[in-house]
JSON list of C-alpha atoms in Angstrom, two decimals:
[
{"chain": "A", "resi": 579, "resn": "UNK", "atom": "CA", "xyz": [23.40, -7.12, -0.77]},
{"chain": "A", "resi": 580, "resn": "UNK", "atom": "CA", "xyz": [20.07, -8.37, 0.46]},
{"chain": "A", "resi": 581, "resn": "UNK", "atom": "CA", "xyz": [19.10, -11.85, 1.65]},
{"chain": "A", "resi": 582, "resn": "UNK", "atom": "CA", "xyz": [15.62, -13.23, 0.94]},
{"chain": "A", "resi": 583, "resn": "UNK", "atom": "CA", "xyz": [14.51, -16.46, 2.59]},
{"chain": "A", "resi": 584, "resn": "UNK", "atom": "CA", "xyz": [12.10, -18.41, 0.42]},
{"chain": "A", "resi": 585, "resn": "UNK", "atom": "CA", "xyz": [9.78, -20.76, 2.33]},
{"chain": "A", "resi": 586, "resn": "UNK", "atom": "CA", "xyz": [9.75, -24.42, 1.19]},
{"chain": "A", "resi": 587, "resn": "UNK", "atom": "CA", "xyz": [6.13, -24.29, -0.02]},
{"chain": "A", "resi": 588, "resn": "UNK", "atom": "CA", "xyz": [6.95, -21.51, -2.52]},
{"chain": "A", "resi": 589, "resn": "UNK", "atom": "CA", "xyz": [8.21, -22.48, -5.94]},
{"chain": "A", "resi": 590, "resn": "UNK", "atom": "CA", "xyz": [10.73, -20.17, -7.56]},
{"chain": "A", "resi": 591, "resn": "UNK", "atom": "CA", "xyz": [10.46, -19.57, -11.27]},
{"chain": "A", "resi": 592, "resn": "UNK", "atom": "CA", "xyz": [14.09, -18.74, -12.02]},
{"chain": "A", "resi": 593, "resn": "UNK", "atom": "CA", "xyz": [13.38, -17.37, -15.49]},
{"chain": "A", "resi": 594, "resn": "UNK", "atom": "CA", "xyz": [11.17, -14.64, -14.00]},
{"chain": "A", "resi": 595, "resn": "UNK", "atom": "CA", "xyz": [13.38, -14.25, -10.92]},
{"chain": "A", "resi": 596, "resn": "UNK", "atom": "CA", "xyz": [16.52, -13.60, -12.91]},
{"chain": "A", "resi": 597, "resn": "UNK", "atom": "CA", "xyz": [14.92, -11.06, -15.26]},
{"chain": "A", "resi": 598, "resn": "UNK", "atom": "CA", "xyz": [16.90, -7.88, -14.64]},
{"chain": "A", "resi": 599, "resn": "UNK", "atom": "CA", "xyz": [13.89, -5.82, -13.59]},
{"chain": "A", "resi": 600, "resn": "UNK", "atom": "CA", "xyz": [13.22, -3.93, -10.38]},
{"chain": "A", "resi": 601, "resn": "UNK", "atom": "CA", "xyz": [9.62, -2.75, -10.52]},
{"chain": "A", "resi": 602, "resn": "UNK", "atom": "CA", "xyz": [8.24, -0.19, -8.02]},
{"chain": "A", "resi": 603, "resn": "UNK", "atom": "CA", "xyz": [4.48, -0.18, -7.48]},
{"chain": "A", "resi": 604, "resn": "UNK", "atom": "CA", "xyz": [1.72, 0.32, -4.95]},
{"chain": "A", "resi": 605, "resn": "UNK", "atom": "CA", "xyz": [-0.46, -2.63, -4.09]},
{"chain": "A", "resi": 606, "resn": "UNK", "atom": "CA", "xyz": [-4.11, -1.76, -4.61]},
{"chain": "A", "resi": 607, "resn": "UNK", "atom": "CA", "xyz": [-7.24, -2.79, -2.83]},
{"chain": "A", "resi": 608, "resn": "UNK", "atom": "CA", "xyz": [-10.18, -1.81, -5.05]},
{"chain": "A", "resi": 609, "resn": "UNK", "atom": "CA", "xyz": [-12.25, -1.00, -1.99]},
{"chain": "A", "resi": 610, "resn": "UNK", "atom": "CA", "xyz": [-9.82, 1.30, -0.22]},
{"chain": "A", "resi": 611, "resn": "UNK", "atom": "CA", "xyz": [-7.02, 2.16, -2.65]},
{"chain": "A", "resi": 612, "resn": "UNK", "atom": "CA", "xyz": [-3.22, 1.81, -2.34]},
{"chain": "A", "resi": 613, "resn": "UNK", "atom": "CA", "xyz": [-2.12, -0.24, 0.63]},
{"chain": "A", "resi": 614, "resn": "UNK", "atom": "CA", "xyz": [1.67, -0.70, 0.46]},
{"chain": "A", "resi": 615, "resn": "UNK", "atom": "CA", "xyz": [4.62, 0.46, -1.60]},
{"chain": "A", "resi": 616, "resn": "UNK", "atom": "CA", "xyz": [6.43, -2.56, -2.99]},
{"chain": "A", "resi": 617, "resn": "UNK", "atom": "CA", "xyz": [9.48, -3.44, -5.10]},
{"chain": "A", "resi": 618, "resn": "UNK", "atom": "CA", "xyz": [9.12, -6.49, -7.35]},
{"chain": "A", "resi": 619, "resn": "UNK", "atom": "CA", "xyz": [12.37, -8.42, -7.84]},
{"chain": "A", "resi": 620, "resn": "UNK", "atom": "CA", "xyz": [12.42, -9.61, -11.44]},
{"chain": "A", "resi": 621, "resn": "UNK", "atom": "CA", "xyz": [9.07, -10.34, -13.05]},
{"chain": "A", "resi": 622, "resn": "UNK", "atom": "CA", "xyz": [7.98, -13.09, -10.64]},
{"chain": "A", "resi": 623, "resn": "UNK", "atom": "CA", "xyz": [5.98, -13.10, -7.46]},
{"chain": "A", "resi": 624, "resn": "UNK", "atom": "CA", "xyz": [8.69, -12.25, -4.89]},
{"chain": "A", "resi": 625, "resn": "UNK", "atom": "CA", "xyz": [8.41, -8.65, -3.72]},
{"chain": "A", "resi": 626, "resn": "UNK", "atom": "CA", "xyz": [9.82, -6.45, -0.97]},
{"chain": "A", "resi": 627, "resn": "UNK", "atom": "CA", "xyz": [7.90, -4.01, 1.16]},
{"chain": "A", "resi": 628, "resn": "UNK", "atom": "CA", "xyz": [9.70, -0.70, 0.57]},
{"chain": "A", "resi": 629, "resn": "UNK", "atom": "CA", "xyz": [9.14, 0.40, 4.17]},
{"chain": "A", "resi": 630, "resn": "UNK", "atom": "CA", "xyz": [10.95, -2.70, 5.43]},
{"chain": "A", "resi": 631, "resn": "UNK", "atom": "CA", "xyz": [13.78, -2.56, 2.87]},
{"chain": "A", "resi": 632, "resn": "UNK", "atom": "CA", "xyz": [14.31, 1.22, 2.56]},
{"chain": "A", "resi": 633, "resn": "UNK", "atom": "CA", "xyz": [17.44, 1.36, 4.75]},
{"chain": "A", "resi": 634, "resn": "UNK", "atom": "CA", "xyz": [19.16, -1.28, 2.59]},
{"chain": "A", "resi": 635, "resn": "UNK", "atom": "CA", "xyz": [17.96, 0.14, -0.73]},
{"chain": "A", "resi": 636, "resn": "UNK", "atom": "CA", "xyz": [19.19, 3.64, 0.14]},
{"chain": "A", "resi": 637, "resn": "UNK", "atom": "CA", "xyz": [22.76, 2.28, 0.26]},
{"chain": "A", "resi": 638, "resn": "UNK", "atom": "CA", "xyz": [22.70, 0.50, -3.11]},
{"chain": "A", "resi": 639, "resn": "UNK", "atom": "CA", "xyz": [25.13, 1.82, -5.69]},
{"chain": "A", "resi": 640, "resn": "UNK", "atom": "CA", "xyz": [25.31, 0.35, -9.19]},
{"chain": "A", "resi": 641, "resn": "UNK", "atom": "CA", "xyz": [23.62, -2.99, -8.55]},
{"chain": "A", "resi": 642, "resn": "UNK", "atom": "CA", "xyz": [21.49, -4.80, -6.00]},
{"chain": "A", "resi": 643, "resn": "UNK", "atom": "CA", "xyz": [22.61, -8.36, -5.25]},
{"chain": "A", "resi": 644, "resn": "UNK", "atom": "CA", "xyz": [19.87, -10.52, -3.78]},
{"chain": "A", "resi": 645, "resn": "UNK", "atom": "CA", "xyz": [20.78, -13.86, -2.23]},
{"chain": "A", "resi": 646, "resn": "UNK", "atom": "CA", "xyz": [17.83, -16.26, -2.29]},
{"chain": "A", "resi": 647, "resn": "UNK", "atom": "CA", "xyz": [17.99, -18.86, 0.46]},
{"chain": "A", "resi": 648, "resn": "UNK", "atom": "CA", "xyz": [15.83, -21.88, -0.34]},
{"chain": "A", "resi": 649, "resn": "UNK", "atom": "CA", "xyz": [15.46, -25.09, 1.64]},
{"chain": "A", "resi": 650, "resn": "UNK", "atom": "CA", "xyz": [17.78, -26.99, -0.72]},
{"chain": "A", "resi": 651, "resn": "UNK", "atom": "CA", "xyz": [20.05, -24.34, -2.24]},
{"chain": "A", "resi": 652, "resn": "UNK", "atom": "CA", "xyz": [21.31, -20.77, -2.20]},
{"chain": "A", "resi": 653, "resn": "UNK", "atom": "CA", "xyz": [21.32, -18.61, -5.33]},
{"chain": "A", "resi": 654, "resn": "UNK", "atom": "CA", "xyz": [22.26, -15.00, -5.98]},
{"chain": "A", "resi": 655, "resn": "UNK", "atom": "CA", "xyz": [20.91, -12.63, -8.59]},
{"chain": "A", "resi": 656, "resn": "UNK", "atom": "CA", "xyz": [22.37, -9.24, -9.51]},
{"chain": "A", "resi": 657, "resn": "UNK", "atom": "CA", "xyz": [19.89, -6.53, -10.56]},
{"chain": "A", "resi": 658, "resn": "UNK", "atom": "CA", "xyz": [21.06, -3.33, -12.27]},
{"chain": "A", "resi": 659, "resn": "UNK", "atom": "CA", "xyz": [20.34, -0.24, -10.21]},
{"chain": "A", "resi": 660, "resn": "UNK", "atom": "CA", "xyz": [18.96, 3.08, -11.35]},
{"chain": "A", "resi": 661, "resn": "UNK", "atom": "CA", "xyz": [19.21, 6.00, -8.92]},
{"chain": "A", "resi": 662, "resn": "UNK", "atom": "CA", "xyz": [15.75, 7.20, -10.01]},
{"chain": "A", "resi": 663, "resn": "UNK", "atom": "CA", "xyz": [14.26, 4.01, -8.54]},
{"chain": "A", "resi": 664, "resn": "UNK", "atom": "CA", "xyz": [14.48, 5.35, -4.99]},
{"chain": "A", "resi": 665, "resn": "UNK", "atom": "CA", "xyz": [12.74, 8.57, -6.04]},
{"chain": "A", "resi": 666, "resn": "UNK", "atom": "CA", "xyz": [9.97, 6.52, -7.65]},
{"chain": "A", "resi": 667, "resn": "UNK", "atom": "CA", "xyz": [9.59, 4.35, -4.55]},
{"chain": "A", "resi": 668, "resn": "UNK", "atom": "CA", "xyz": [9.59, 7.40, -2.29]},
{"chain": "A", "resi": 669, "resn": "UNK", "atom": "CA", "xyz": [6.94, 9.11, -4.45]},
{"chain": "A", "resi": 670, "resn": "UNK", "atom": "CA", "xyz": [4.77, 6.00, -4.32]},
{"chain": "A", "resi": 671, "resn": "UNK", "atom": "CA", "xyz": [5.22, 5.77, -0.55]},
{"chain": "A", "resi": 672, "resn": "UNK", "atom": "CA", "xyz": [4.18, 9.41, -0.12]},
{"chain": "A", "resi": 673, "resn": "UNK", "atom": "CA", "xyz": [1.06, 8.86, -2.23]},
{"chain": "A", "resi": 674, "resn": "UNK", "atom": "CA", "xyz": [0.21, 5.75, -0.19]},
{"chain": "A", "resi": 675, "resn": "UNK", "atom": "CA", "xyz": [0.55, 7.69, 3.07]},
{"chain": "A", "resi": 676, "resn": "UNK", "atom": "CA", "xyz": [-1.49, 10.60, 1.70]},
{"chain": "A", "resi": 677, "resn": "UNK", "atom": "CA", "xyz": [-4.23, 8.24, 0.53]},
{"chain": "A", "resi": 678, "resn": "UNK", "atom": "CA", "xyz": [-4.23, 6.44, 3.90]},
{"chain": "A", "resi": 679, "resn": "UNK", "atom": "CA", "xyz": [-4.63, 9.77, 5.72]},
{"chain": "A", "resi": 680, "resn": "UNK", "atom": "CA", "xyz": [-7.52, 10.77, 3.42]},
{"chain": "A", "resi": 681, "resn": "UNK", "atom": "CA", "xyz": [-9.24, 7.42, 4.00]},
{"chain": "A", "resi": 682, "resn": "UNK", "atom": "CA", "xyz": [-8.76, 7.76, 7.77]},
{"chain": "A", "resi": 683, "resn": "UNK", "atom": "CA", "xyz": [-10.09, 11.33, 7.70]},
{"chain": "A", "resi": 684, "resn": "UNK", "atom": "CA", "xyz": [-13.12, 10.30, 5.60]},
{"chain": "A", "resi": 685, "resn": "UNK", "atom": "CA", "xyz": [-13.86, 7.40, 7.95]},
{"chain": "A", "resi": 686, "resn": "UNK", "atom": "CA", "xyz": [-13.66, 9.69, 11.00]},
{"chain": "A", "resi": 687, "resn": "UNK", "atom": "CA", "xyz": [-15.87, 12.27, 9.23]},
{"chain": "A", "resi": 688, "resn": "UNK", "atom": "CA", "xyz": [-18.50, 9.62, 8.36]},
{"chain": "A", "resi": 689, "resn": "UNK", "atom": "CA", "xyz": [-18.47, 8.33, 11.94]},
{"chain": "A", "resi": 690, "resn": "UNK", "atom": "CA", "xyz": [-18.98, 11.87, 13.28]},
{"chain": "A", "resi": 691, "resn": "UNK", "atom": "CA", "xyz": [-21.72, 12.49, 10.71]},
{"chain": "A", "resi": 692, "resn": "UNK", "atom": "CA", "xyz": [-23.48, 9.27, 11.72]},
{"chain": "A", "resi": 693, "resn": "UNK", "atom": "CA", "xyz": [-23.37, 10.29, 15.38]},
{"chain": "A", "resi": 694, "resn": "UNK", "atom": "CA", "xyz": [-24.72, 13.75, 14.53]},
{"chain": "A", "resi": 695, "resn": "UNK", "atom": "CA", "xyz": [-27.45, 12.23, 12.33]},
{"chain": "A", "resi": 696, "resn": "UNK", "atom": "CA", "xyz": [-28.46, 9.85, 15.13]},
{"chain": "A", "resi": 697, "resn": "UNK", "atom": "CA", "xyz": [-28.65, 12.75, 17.58]},
{"chain": "A", "resi": 698, "resn": "UNK", "atom": "CA", "xyz": [-30.55, 14.90, 15.09]},
{"chain": "A", "resi": 699, "resn": "UNK", "atom": "CA", "xyz": [-33.15, 12.15, 14.65]},
{"chain": "A", "resi": 700, "resn": "UNK", "atom": "CA", "xyz": [-33.70, 12.07, 18.41]},
{"chain": "A", "resi": 701, "resn": "UNK", "atom": "CA", "xyz": [-34.51, 15.78, 18.44]},
{"chain": "A", "resi": 702, "resn": "UNK", "atom": "CA", "xyz": [-36.55, 16.09, 15.27]},
{"chain": "A", "resi": 703, "resn": "UNK", "atom": "CA", "xyz": [-39.98, 17.62, 15.60]},
{"chain": "A", "resi": 704, "resn": "UNK", "atom": "CA", "xyz": [-42.47, 17.15, 12.81]},
{"chain": "A", "resi": 705, "resn": "UNK", "atom": "CA", "xyz": [-45.02, 19.77, 12.00]},
{"chain": "A", "resi": 706, "resn": "UNK", "atom": "CA", "xyz": [-46.71, 21.80, 9.31]},
{"chain": "A", "resi": 707, "resn": "UNK", "atom": "CA", "xyz": [-47.34, 25.41, 8.44]},
{"chain": "A", "resi": 708, "resn": "UNK", "atom": "CA", "xyz": [-50.67, 26.45, 6.92]},
{"chain": "A", "resi": 709, "resn": "UNK", "atom": "CA", "xyz": [-51.11, 29.06, 4.21]},
{"chain": "A", "resi": 710, "resn": "UNK", "atom": "CA", "xyz": [-52.34, 31.46, 6.89]},
{"chain": "A", "resi": 711, "resn": "UNK", "atom": "CA", "xyz": [-49.12, 30.96, 8.86]},
{"chain": "A", "resi": 712, "resn": "UNK", "atom": "CA", "xyz": [-50.44, 28.72, 11.64]},
{"chain": "A", "resi": 713, "resn": "UNK", "atom": "CA", "xyz": [-47.90, 26.18, 12.92]},
{"chain": "A", "resi": 714, "resn": "UNK", "atom": "CA", "xyz": [-49.07, 22.72, 13.96]},
{"chain": "A", "resi": 715, "resn": "UNK", "atom": "CA", "xyz": [-46.64, 20.30, 15.65]},
{"chain": "A", "resi": 716, "resn": "UNK", "atom": "CA", "xyz": [-47.10, 16.53, 15.38]},
{"chain": "A", "resi": 717, "resn": "UNK", "atom": "CA", "xyz": [-45.85, 13.96, 17.86]}
]
């Protein structure tokens, strides 16, 4: 069982909330790729961060019961469980972590390259070589 507190400003669409779907996915930022591994509860807008909910989800057997606590009522929804869901979530989480490490490595590489380029520009010497082989340096 899992309890989800719904803030008063958020409307709950019960038709989408009670759809018996648990949808694993990675959130995506078009600029920098996958950001988080999430689990959508039903087809609505309420989602769980897999990293935060993993310890509970690993113990689910048969069905996941989610109790929604709203400001004026409490409701529970039972979602069917498929054991392959955890493998899907784990695979998505691994790809998110891999992507994050690649982005971090690329950023560090670009920063090092910029520093090296800046240093190289400080030490550049301009010159020319004639057809006869004479070298002339320019300031």
